[in-house]
Coordinates of N, CA, C and O in Angstrom, one line a residue:
L1438 N 0.8 -1.2 0.0 CA 0.0 0.0 0.0 C 0.9 1.3 0.0 O 0.5 2.2 -0.6
L1439 N 2.0 1.2 0.7 CA 2.8 2.4 0.8 C 3.4 2.7 -0.6 O 3.5 3.8 -1.0
V1440 N 3.8 1.7 -1.3 CA 4.4 1.9 -2.7 C 3.3 2.5 -3.6 O 3.6 3.4 -4.3
I1441 N 2.1 1.9 -3.5 CA 1.0 2.5 -4.3 C 0.7 3.9 -4.0 O 0.6 4.8 -4.8
G1442 N 0.7 4.2 -2.7 CA 0.5 5.6 -2.2 C 1.6 6.5 -2.7 O 1.4 7.6 -3.2
I1443 N 2.9 6.1 -2.6 CA 4.0 6.9 -3.1 C 3.9 7.2 -4.6 O 4.0 8.3 -5.1
L1444 N 3.5 6.1 -5.4 CA 3.3 6.3 -6.8 C 2.1 7.3 -7.1 O 2.3 8.2 -8.0
L1445 N 1.0 7.1 -6.4 CA -0.1 8.0 -6.7 C 0.2 9.5 -6.3 O -0.1 10.4 -7.1
I1446 N 0.9 9.7 -5.2 CA 1.3 11.0 -4.8 C 2.2 11.6 -5.9 O 2.1 12.8 -6.3
G1447 N 3.2 10.8 -6.3 CA 4.1 11.3 -7.3 C 3.5 11.7 -8.6 O 3.7 12.7 -9.2
F1448 N 2.5 10.8 -9.1 CA 1.9 11.1 -10.4 C 0.9 12.3 -10.3 O 0.9 13.1 -11.2
M1449 N 0.2 12.4 -9.1 CA -0.6 13.6 -8.9 C 0.2 14.9 -8.9 O -0.2 15.9 -9.6
Q1450 N 1.3 14.9 -8.1 CA 2.1 16.1 -8.1 C 2.7 16.4 -9.4 O 2.7 17.6 -9.8
E1451 N 3.2 15.4 -10.1 CA 3.8 15.6 -11.4 C 2.7 16.2 -12.4 O 3.1 17.1 -13.2
R1452 N 1.5 15.7 -12.4 CA 0.5 16.2 -13.3 C 0.2 17.7 -13.1 O 0.2 18.4 -14.1
V1453 N 0.1 18.1 -11.8 CA -0.1 19.5 -11.6 C 1.1 20.3 -12.0 O 0.9 21.4 -12.6
K1454 N 2.3 19.9 -11.6 CA 3.4 20.7 -11.9 C 3.7 20.8 -13.4 O 4.1 21.8 -13.9
V1455 N 3.4 19.7 -14.2 CA 3.6 19.7 -15.6 C 2.6 20.7 -16.2 O 3.0 21.5 -17.1
N1456 N 1.4 20.7 -15.7 CA 0.4 21.7 -16.2 C 0.9 23.1 -15.9 O 0.8 24.0 -16.8
I1457 N 1.3 23.4 -14.7 CA 1.8 24.7 -14.3 C 3.0 25.1 -15.2 O 3.0 26.2 -15.7
N1458 N 4.0 24.2 -15.3 CA 5.2 24.5 -16.1 C 4.8 24.8 -17.6 O 5.4 25.7 -18.2
F1459 N 3.9 24.1 -18.1 CA 3.5 24.3 -19.5 C 2.9 25.7 -19.6 O 3.2 26.4 -20.6
I1460 N 2.0 26.1 -18.7 CA 1.4 27.4 -18.8 C 2.4 28.5 -18.6 O 2.5 29.5 -19.4
L1461 N 3.3 28.3 -17.6 CA 4.4 29.3 -17.4 C 5.3 29.5 -18.6 O 5.6 30.6 -19.0
E1462 N 5.7 28.4 -19.2 CA 6.7 28.4 -20.3 C 6.0 29.0 -21.6 O 6.6 29.8 -22.2
K1463 N 4.9 28.5 -21.9 CA 4.3 28.9 -23.2 C 3.6 30.3 -23.1 O 3.5 30.9 -24.2
S1464 N 3.2 30.7 -22.0 CA 2.5 32.0 -21.9 C 3.5 33.2 -22.1 O 3.1 34.2 -22.5
T1465 N 4.8 32.9 -21.9 CA 5.8 34.0 -22.1 C 5.8 34.5 -23.6 O 6.2 35.6 -23.8
N1466 N 5.4 33.6 -24.5 CA 5.5 34.0 -25.9 C 4.2 34.6 -26.4 O 4.0 34.9 -27.6
I1467 N 3.2 34.7 -25.6 CA 1.9 35.2 -26.0 C 1.6 36.5 -25.3 O 1.4 36.6 -24.0
P1468 N 1.6 37.6 -26.0 CA 1.3 38.9 -25.4 C 0.0 39.0 -24.7 O -1.0 38.5 -25.1
N1469 N 0.0 39.6 -23.5 CA -1.2 39.8 -22.6 C -1.9 38.5 -22.3 O -3.1 38.5 -22.1
F1470 N -1.2 37.4 -22.3 CA -1.8 36.1 -22.0 C -2.6 36.1 -20.7 O -3.7 35.6 -20.7
F1471 N -2.1 36.7 -19.7 CA -2.7 36.7 -18.4 C -3.9 37.7 -18.3 O -4.5 37.8 -17.2
N1472 N -4.1 38.5 -19.3 CA -5.3 39.4 -19.4 C -6.4 38.7 -20.0 O -7.6 39.2 -20.0
L1473 N -6.2 37.5 -20.6 CA -7.3 36.8 -21.3 C -8.1 36.0 -20.3 O -7.6 35.6 -19.2
P1474 N -9.4 35.8 -20.6 CA -10.2 34.9 -19.7 C -9.7 33.5 -19.8 O -9.0 33.1 -20.8
A1475 N -10.0 32.7 -18.8 CA -9.5 31.3 -18.7 C -9.8 30.5 -20.0 O -8.9 29.8 -20.5
E1476 N -11.0 30.6 -20.5 CA -11.4 29.8 -21.7 C -10.5 30.2 -22.9 O -10.1 29.3 -23.6
Q1477 N -10.2 31.4 -23.1 CA -9.3 31.9 -24.2 C -7.9 31.4 -23.9 O -7.2 31.1 -24.9
R1478 N -7.4 31.4 -22.7 CA -6.1 30.9 -22.4 C -5.9 29.5 -22.8 O -4.9 29.1 -23.4
I1479 N -6.9 28.7 -22.5 CA -6.9 27.3 -22.9 C -6.9 27.1 -24.4 O -6.1 26.3 -25.0
E1480 N -7.7 27.9 -25.1 CA -7.8 27.9 -26.6 C -6.4 28.3 -27.2 O -6.0 27.7 -28.2
V1481 N -5.8 29.3 -26.6 CA -4.6 29.8 -27.2 C -3.4 28.8 -27.0 O -2.6 28.6 -27.9
L1482 N -3.4 28.1 -25.9 CA -2.4 27.1 -25.7 C -2.6 25.7 -26.3 O -1.7 25.0 -26.5
A1483 N -3.9 25.5 -26.6 CA -4.2 24.1 -27.2 C -3.4 23.7 -28.4 O -2.9 22.6 -28.5
P1484 N -3.2 24.6 -29.4 CA -2.4 24.2 -30.5 C -1.0 23.9 -30.2 O -0.3 23.3 -31.0
L1485 N -0.5 24.4 -29.1 CA 0.9 24.2 -28.7 C 1.2 22.8 -28.2 O 2.3 22.4 -28.0
K1486 N 0.1 22.1 -27.8 CA 0.2 20.8 -27.3 C 0.4 19.8 -28.4 O -0.4 19.8 -29.4
K1487 N 1.4 19.0 -28.3 CA 1.6 17.9 -29.3 C 0.7 16.7 -28.9 O 0.6 16.4 -27.7
Q1488 N 0.1 16.1 -29.9 CA -0.7 15.0 -29.6 C 0.2 13.7 -29.7 O 0.9 13.5 -30.7
G1489 N 0.1 12.9 -28.7 CA 0.9 11.7 -28.7 C 1.2 11.3 -27.3 O 1.2 12.1 -26.4
N1490 N 1.4 10.1 -27.0 CA 1.6 9.6 -25.7 C 3.1 9.4 -25.3 O 3.4 8.9 -24.3
F1491 N 4.0 9.9 -26.1 CA 5.4 9.7 -25.8 C 5.9 10.9 -25.1 O 7.0 10.8 -24.5
D1492 N 5.3 12.0 -25.1 CA 5.8 13.2 -24.5 C 4.7 13.8 -23.5 O 3.8 14.5 -23.9
Y1493 N 4.8 13.4 -22.3 CA 3.9 13.7 -21.2 C 3.8 15.2 -21.1 O 2.7 15.8 -20.8
Y1494 N 4.9 15.9 -21.2 CA 4.9 17.4 -21.0 C 3.9 18.1 -22.0 O 3.2 19.1 -21.6
Y1495 N 3.7 17.6 -23.2 CA 2.8 18.2 -24.1 C 1.5 17.5 -24.3 O 0.5 18.1 -24.7
S1496 N 1.4 16.2 -23.9 CA 0.2 15.4 -24.2 C -0.8 15.3 -23.0 O -1.8 14.7 -23.0
H1497 N -0.4 16.0 -21.9 CA -1.3 15.9 -20.7 C -2.6 16.6 -20.9 O -2.7 17.5 -21.8
G1498 N -3.6 16.3 -20.1 CA -4.9 17.0 -20.1 C -4.8 18.3 -19.3 O -3.9 18.5 -18.5
N1499 N -5.7 19.2 -19.6 CA -5.7 20.5 -18.8 C -6.3 20.3 -17.4 O -7.2 19.5 -17.2
I1500 N -5.8 21.1 -16.5 CA -6.4 21.3 -15.2 C -7.0 22.7 -15.3 O -6.3 23.7 -15.2
Q1501 N -8.3 22.7 -15.4 CA -9.0 24.0 -15.7 C -8.7 25.1 -14.8 O -8.4 26.3 -15.2
F1502 N -8.7 24.9 -13.5 CA -8.6 26.0 -12.5 C -7.2 26.7 -12.6 O -7.1 27.9 -12.3
L1503 N -6.2 26.0 -13.1 CA -4.9 26.7 -13.3 C -4.9 27.8 -14.3 O -4.1 28.8 -14.2
Y1504 N -5.8 27.7 -15.3 CA -5.9 28.8 -16.3 C -6.6 30.0 -15.7 O -6.7 31.0 -16.4
T1505 N -7.1 30.0 -14.5 CA -7.8 31.2 -13.9 C -6.8 32.0 -13.1 O -7.1 33.0 -12.7
M1506 N -5.6 31.4 -12.9 CA -4.6 32.0 -12.1 C -3.6 32.9 -12.9 O -3.4 32.7 -14.0
D1507 N -3.1 33.9 -12.2 CA -2.1 34.8 -12.8 C -0.7 34.2 -12.6 O -0.5 33.2 -12.0
L1508 N 0.3 34.9 -13.2 CA 1.6 34.4 -13.2 C 2.1 34.2 -11.7 O 2.7 33.2 -11.4
T1509 N 1.9 35.2 -10.9 CA 2.4 35.1 -9.5 C 1.7 34.0 -8.8 O 2.4 33.2 -8.0
Q1510 N 0.5 33.8 -9.0 CA -0.3 32.7 -8.3 C 0.2 31.4 -8.8 O 0.4 30.4 -8.0
L1511 N 0.5 31.2 -10.1 CA 1.0 29.9 -10.6 C 2.4 29.6 -10.0 O 2.6 28.5 -9.6
K1512 N 3.3 30.6 -9.9 CA 4.6 30.4 -9.4 C 4.5 30.0 -7.9 O 5.2 29.1 -7.4
A1513 N 3.6 30.7 -7.2 CA 3.5 30.5 -5.7 C 2.9 29.1 -5.5 O 3.3 28.3 -4.6
L1514 N 1.9 28.7 -6.4 CA 1.3 27.3 -6.2 C 2.4 26.3 -6.5 O 2.4 25.2 -5.8
K1515 N 3.2 26.5 -7.5 CA 4.3 25.5 -7.8 C 5.2 25.3 -6.6 O 5.5 24.2 -6.2
W1516 N 5.6 26.4 -5.9 CA 6.5 26.3 -4.7 C 5.7 25.7 -3.5 O 6.3 25.0 -2.8
L1517 N 4.4 26.0 -3.4 CA 3.6 25.4 -2.3 C 3.5 23.9 -2.5 O 3.7 23.2 -1.6
I1518 N 3.2 23.5 -3.7 CA 3.2 22.0 -4.0 C 4.5 21.4 -3.7 O 4.6 20.3 -3.1
T1519 N 5.6 22.1 -4.1 CA 6.9 21.5 -3.8 C 7.2 21.4 -2.3 O 7.6 20.3 -1.8
G1520 N 6.8 22.4 -1.6 CA 7.0 22.4 -0.1 C 6.2 21.2 0.5 O 6.7 20.5 1.4
I1521 N 4.9 21.1 0.1 CA 4.0 20.1 0.7 C 4.6 18.7 0.3 O 4.6 17.8 1.1
S1522 N 5.1 18.6 -0.9 CA 5.6 17.3 -1.4 C 6.9 16.9 -0.6 O 7.1 15.8 -0.2
V1523 N 7.7 17.9 -0.3 CA 8.9 17.7 0.5 C 8.5 17.1 1.9 O 9.1 16.1 2.4
L1524 N 7.5 17.8 2.5 CA 7.1 17.3 3.9 C 6.4 16.0 3.8 O 6.7 15.1 4.7
V1525 N 5.6 15.7 2.8 CA 4.9 14.4 2.7 C 6.0 13.3 2.5 O 5.9 12.2 3.1
H1526 N 7.0 13.6 1.7 CA 8.0 12.5 1.4 C 8.9 12.4 2.6 O 9.5 11.3 2.9
L1527 N 9.1 13.4 3.4 CA 9.9 13.3 4.7 C 9.1 12.3 5.6 O 9.7 11.4 6.2
L1528 N 7.8 12.5 5.7 CA 7.0 11.6 6.5 C 7.0 10.2 6.0 O 7.0 9.2 6.7
I1529 N 7.0 10.0 4.7 CA 7.1 8.7 4.1 C 8.4 8.1 4.4 O 8.5 6.9 4.8
N1530 N 9.5 8.8 4.3 CA 10.8 8.3 4.7 C 10.9 7.9 6.2 O 11.4 6.8 6.5
I1531 N 10.3 8.7 7.0 CA 10.2 8.4 8.4 C 9.4 7.1 8.6 O 9.8 6.2 9.4
L1532 N 8.3 7.0 7.9 CA 7.5 5.8 8.0 C 8.2 4.5 7.6 O 8.2 3.5 8.2
L1533 N 9.0 4.7 6.5 CA 9.8 3.5 6.0 C 10.8 3.1 7.1 O 10.9 1.9 7.3
L1534 N 11.4 4.1 7.7 CA 12.4 3.7 8.7 C 11.8 3.1 9.9 O 12.3 2.2 10.5
R1535 N 10.6 3.5 10.3 CA 9.8 3.0 11.4 C 9.4 1.5 11.1 O 9.5 0.7 12.0
I1536 N 8.8 1.3 9.9 CA 8.3 0.0 9.6 C 9.4 -1.0 9.7 O 9.2 -2.1 10.1
F1537 N 10.6 -0.7 9.2 CA 11.7 -1.6 9.2 C 12.6 -1.5 10.4 O 13.8 -2.0 10.4
N1538 N 12.1 -0.8 11.5 CA 12.9 -0.7 12.8 C 14.3 -0.3 12.6 O 15.2 -1.0 13.1
C1539 N 14.5 0.8 11.9 CA 15.9 1.3 11.7 C 16.4 1.9 13.0 O 15.6 2.4 13.8
P1540 N 17.7 1.9 13.2 CA 18.3 2.5 14.4 C 17.9 4.0 14.4 O 17.8 4.7 13.4
K1541 N 17.9 4.5 15.7 CA 17.5 6.0 15.8 C 18.5 6.9 15.2 O 18.2 8.0 14.7
I1542 N 19.8 6.4 15.1 CA 20.8 7.3 14.4 C 20.4 7.5 12.9 O 20.7 8.6 12.4
H1543 N 19.7 6.6 12.3 CA 19.3 6.8 10.9 C 18.3 7.8 10.8 O 18.2 8.6 9.8
F1544 N 17.4 7.9 11.8 CA 16.4 9.0 11.8 C 17.1 10.4 11.9 O 16.8 11.3 11.1
K1545 N 18.1 10.4 12.8 CA 18.8 11.7 12.9 C 19.6 12.0 11.6 O 19.6 13.2 11.2
M1546 N 20.2 11.0 11.0 CA 20.9 11.3 9.8 C 19.9 11.7 8.7 O 20.2 12.6 7.9
L1547 N 18.7 11.1 8.6 CA 17.7 11.5 7.7 C 17.3 13.0 7.8 O 17.3 13.7 6.9
Y1548 N 17.1 13.4 9.1 CA 16.7 14.8 9.4 C 17.8 15.7 8.9 O 17.6 16.7 8.3
F1549 N 19.1 15.4 9.3 CA 20.2 16.2 9.0 C 20.4 16.3 7.5 O 20.6 17.4 7.0
L1550 N 20.4 15.2 6.8 CA 20.6 15.2 5.4 C 19.5 15.9 4.7 O 19.8 16.7 3.7
S1551 N 18.3 15.7 5.1 CA 17.2 16.4 4.4 C 17.3 17.9 4.6 O 17.1 18.7 3.7
A1552 N 17.6 18.3 5.9 CA 17.8 19.8 6.2 C 19.0 20.3 5.3 O 18.9 21.5 4.8
F1553 N 20.1 19.6 5.3 CA 21.2 20.0 4.5 C 20.9 20.2 3.0 O 21.2 21.3 2.4
I1554 N 20.2 19.3 2.4 CA 19.9 19.4 1.0 C 18.9 20.5 0.8 O 19.1 21.3 -0.1
L1555 N 17.9 20.7 1.7 CA 17.0 21.8 1.6 C 17.7 23.2 1.7 O 17.5 24.1 0.9
M1556 N 18.6 23.3 2.7 CA 19.3 24.6 2.8 C 20.2 24.8 1.6 O 20.4 26.0 1.1
F1557 N 20.9 23.8 1.1 CA 21.7 23.9 -0.1 C 20.9 24.4 -1.3 O 21.3 25.2 -2.1
A1558 N 19.7 23.8 -1.5 CA 18.8 24.1 -2.6 C 18.4 25.6 -2.5 O 18.4 26.3 -3.4
L1559 N 17.9 25.9 -1.3 CA 17.4 27.3 -1.1 C 18.6 28.3 -1.2 O 18.4 29.4 -1.8
S1560 N 19.8 28.0 -0.8 CA 20.9 28.8 -0.9 C 21.3 29.0 -2.4 O 21.6 30.1 -2.9
S1561 N 21.2 27.9 -3.2 CA 21.4 28.0 -4.6 C 20.5 28.9 -5.3 O 20.9 29.7 -6.1
Q1562 N 19.2 28.8 -4.9 CA 18.2 29.7 -5.5 C 18.4 31.1 -5.1 O 18.3 32.0 -6.0
L1563 N 18.7 31.4 -3.9 CA 19.0 32.7 -3.4 C 20.2 33.3 -4.1 O 20.2 34.5 -4.5
L1564 N 21.3 32.5 -4.2 CA 22.5 33.0 -4.9 C 22.2 33.3 -6.4 O 22.7 34.3 -6.9
G1565 N 21.4 32.4 -7.0 CA 21.1 32.7 -8.4 C 20.3 34.0 -8.5 O 20.5 34.8 -9.5
T1566 N 19.4 34.2 -7.6 CA 18.6 35.5 -7.6 C 19.5 36.7 -7.4 O 19.4 37.7 -8.1
L1567 N 20.4 36.6 -6.4 CA 21.3 37.7 -6.1 C 22.2 38.1 -7.2 O 22.5 39.2 -7.5
L1568 N 22.7 37.0 -7.9 CA 23.6 37.2 -9.0 C 22.9 37.5 -10.4 O 23.5 37.6 -11.4
N1569 N 21.6 37.5 -10.3 CA 20.7 37.7 -11.5 C 21.0 36.5 -12.5 O 21.1 36.7 -13.7
L1570 N 21.2 35.3 -11.9 CA 21.4 34.1 -12.7 C 20.4 33.0 -12.3 O 20.8 31.8 -12.3
S1571 N 19.2 33.4 -12.1 CA 18.2 32.5 -11.6 C 18.0 31.3 -12.5 O 17.9 30.1 -12.1
S1572 N 18.0 31.6 -13.8 CA 17.7 30.4 -14.8 C 18.9 29.5 -14.8 O 18.8 28.3 -15.1
E1573 N 20.1 30.0 -14.5 CA 21.3 29.1 -14.5 C 21.4 28.3 -13.2 O 21.8 27.1 -13.2
F1574 N 20.9 28.8 -12.1 CA 20.9 28.1 -10.8 C 19.7 27.3 -10.6 O 19.7 26.3 -9.8
Y1575 N 18.6 27.5 -11.3 CA 17.3 26.8 -11.1 C 17.5 25.3 -11.3 O 16.9 24.5 -10.5
P1576 N 18.2 24.8 -12.3 CA 18.4 23.3 -12.4 C 19.0 22.7 -11.2 O 18.7 21.6 -10.8
I1577 N 19.9 23.4 -10.5 CA 20.5 22.9 -9.3 C 19.5 22.8 -8.2 O 19.3 21.7 -7.6
T1578 N 18.7 23.9 -8.0 CA 17.7 23.9 -7.0 C 16.6 22.8 -7.3 O 16.2 22.1 -6.4
R1579 N 16.2 22.7 -8.6 CA 15.2 21.7 -9.0 C 15.7 20.3 -8.7 O 15.0 19.5 -8.2
G1580 N 16.9 20.0 -9.0 CA 17.5 18.7 -8.8 C 17.5 18.3 -7.3 O 17.2 17.2 -6.9
L1581 N 18.0 19.3 -6.5 CA 18.1 19.0 -5.1 C 16.7 18.9 -4.5 O 16.5 18.0 -3.6
M1582 N 15.8 19.7 -4.9 CA 14.4 19.6 -4.3 C 13.8 18.3 -4.8 O 13.0 17.7 -4.1
G1583 N 14.2 17.8 -6.0 CA 13.6 16.6 -6.5 C 14.0 15.4 -5.6 O 13.3 14.5 -5.4
I1584 N 15.3 15.4 -5.1 CA 15.7 14.4 -4.2 C 14.8 14.3 -2.9 O 14.5 13.2 -2.5
L1585 N 14.4 15.5 -2.4 CA 13.6 15.6 -1.2 C 12.1 15.2 -1.5 O 11.3 15.0 -0.6
Q1586 N 11.8 15.1 -2.8 CA 10.4 14.7 -3.1 C 10.3 13.3 -3.6 O 9.4 12.9 -4.4
T1587 N 11.2 12.4 -3.1 CA 11.1 11.0 -3.4 C 11.4 10.3 -2.1 O 11.9 10.8 -1.1
P1588 N 11.2 9.0 -2.1 CA 11.5 8.2 -0.9 C 13.0 7.7 -0.9 O 13.4 6.8 -0.2
I1589 N 13.8 8.2 -1.8 CA 15.2 7.7 -2.0 C 16.0 7.8 -0.7 O 16.8 6.9 -0.5
L1590 N 15.9 8.8 0.1 CA 16.7 8.9 1.3 C 16.3 7.8 2.3 O 17.2 7.2 2.8
G1591 N 15.1 7.5 2.4 CA 14.6 6.4 3.3 C 15.1 5.1 2.8 O 15.5 4.2 3.5
I1592 N 15.1 4.9 1.5 CA 15.5 3.7 0.9 C 17.0 3.5 1.1 O 17.5 2.4 1.4
I1593 N 17.8 4.5 1.0 CA 19.2 4.5 1.2 C 19.5 4.0 2.7 O 20.3 3.2 2.9
F1594 N 18.8 4.6 3.6 CA 19.0 4.3 5.0 C 18.5 2.8 5.3 O 19.1 2.1 6.1
L1595 N 17.5 2.4 4.6 CA 17.1 1.0 4.7 C 18.2 0.0 4.2 O 18.4 -1.0 4.8
M1596 N 18.8 0.4 3.1 CA 19.9 -0.4 2.6 C 21.1 -0.4 3.5 O 21.7 -1.5 3.7
I1597 N 21.4 0.7 4.1 CA 22.5 0.7 5.1 C 22.1 -0.2 6.3 O 23.0 -0.9 6.8
T1598 N 20.9 -0.1 6.8 CA 20.5 -0.9 7.9 C 20.6 -2.4 7.6 O 21.1 -3.2 8.4
N1599 N 20.1 -2.8 6.4 CA 20.2 -4.1 5.9 C 21.7 -4.6 5.8 O 22.0 -5.7 6.2
F1600 N 22.5 -3.7 5.3 CA 23.9 -4.0 5.0 C 24.6 -4.3 6.4 O 25.3 -5.3 6.5
I1601 N 24.3 -3.4 7.4 CA 24.9 -3.6 8.7 C 24.3 -4.9 9.4 O 25.0 -5.6 10.0
A1602 N 23.0 -5.1 9.3 CA 22.3 -6.2 10.0 C 22.9 -7.5 9.4 O 22.9 -8.5 10.2
N1603 N 23.2 -7.6 8.2 CA 23.7 -8.8 7.6 C 25.2 -9.0 7.8 O 25.8 -9.9 7.2
G1604 N 25.8 -8.2 8.6 CA 27.2 -8.3 8.9 C 28.2 -8.0 7.8 O 29.3 -8.4 7.8
K1605 N 27.7 -7.2 6.8 CA 28.6 -6.9 5.7 C 29.5 -5.7 6.0 O 30.4 -5.4 5.3
Y1606 N 29.1 -5.0 7.1 CA 29.9 -3.8 7.5 C 30.4 -4.0 8.9 O 29.6 -4.4 9.8
K1607 N 31.6 -3.8 9.1 CA 32.1 -3.9 10.5 C 33.0 -2.7 10.9 O 33.6 -2.1 10.1

């Protein structure tokens, strides 16, 4: 059930973010896009979507309410979803460690590593903003935040626990 839950959360989050990113990216080439009513925004962007199931970025369905939001609201929603996803995945990682009775030190290491990655990501974004290089630093921030939006840290600590328990590490 946990694996199914992780997959559902990931796909739901990705669907919303793909829709937001599509609107943000494509709207920059359309003058006064955010002055148009929601229905017209959908119509204007519809031809830009490629039909086909090989490219999820372009072939996804619309999430109607996103087209009612302005640029600032879309960007804020994207960061809000990212923050919630980070917290949800931290809880999932904690649950994984609890289910498999990992040592308490692994919980502390999970908290420390998660906080370190988060601070590094936020520092990268802040530095990019201060240097007026946001687009150059954004991939770093995105990659680091992506790590925090998966159960990978919990899985790593499970592997370490298993490795130690089986006597492979002394």
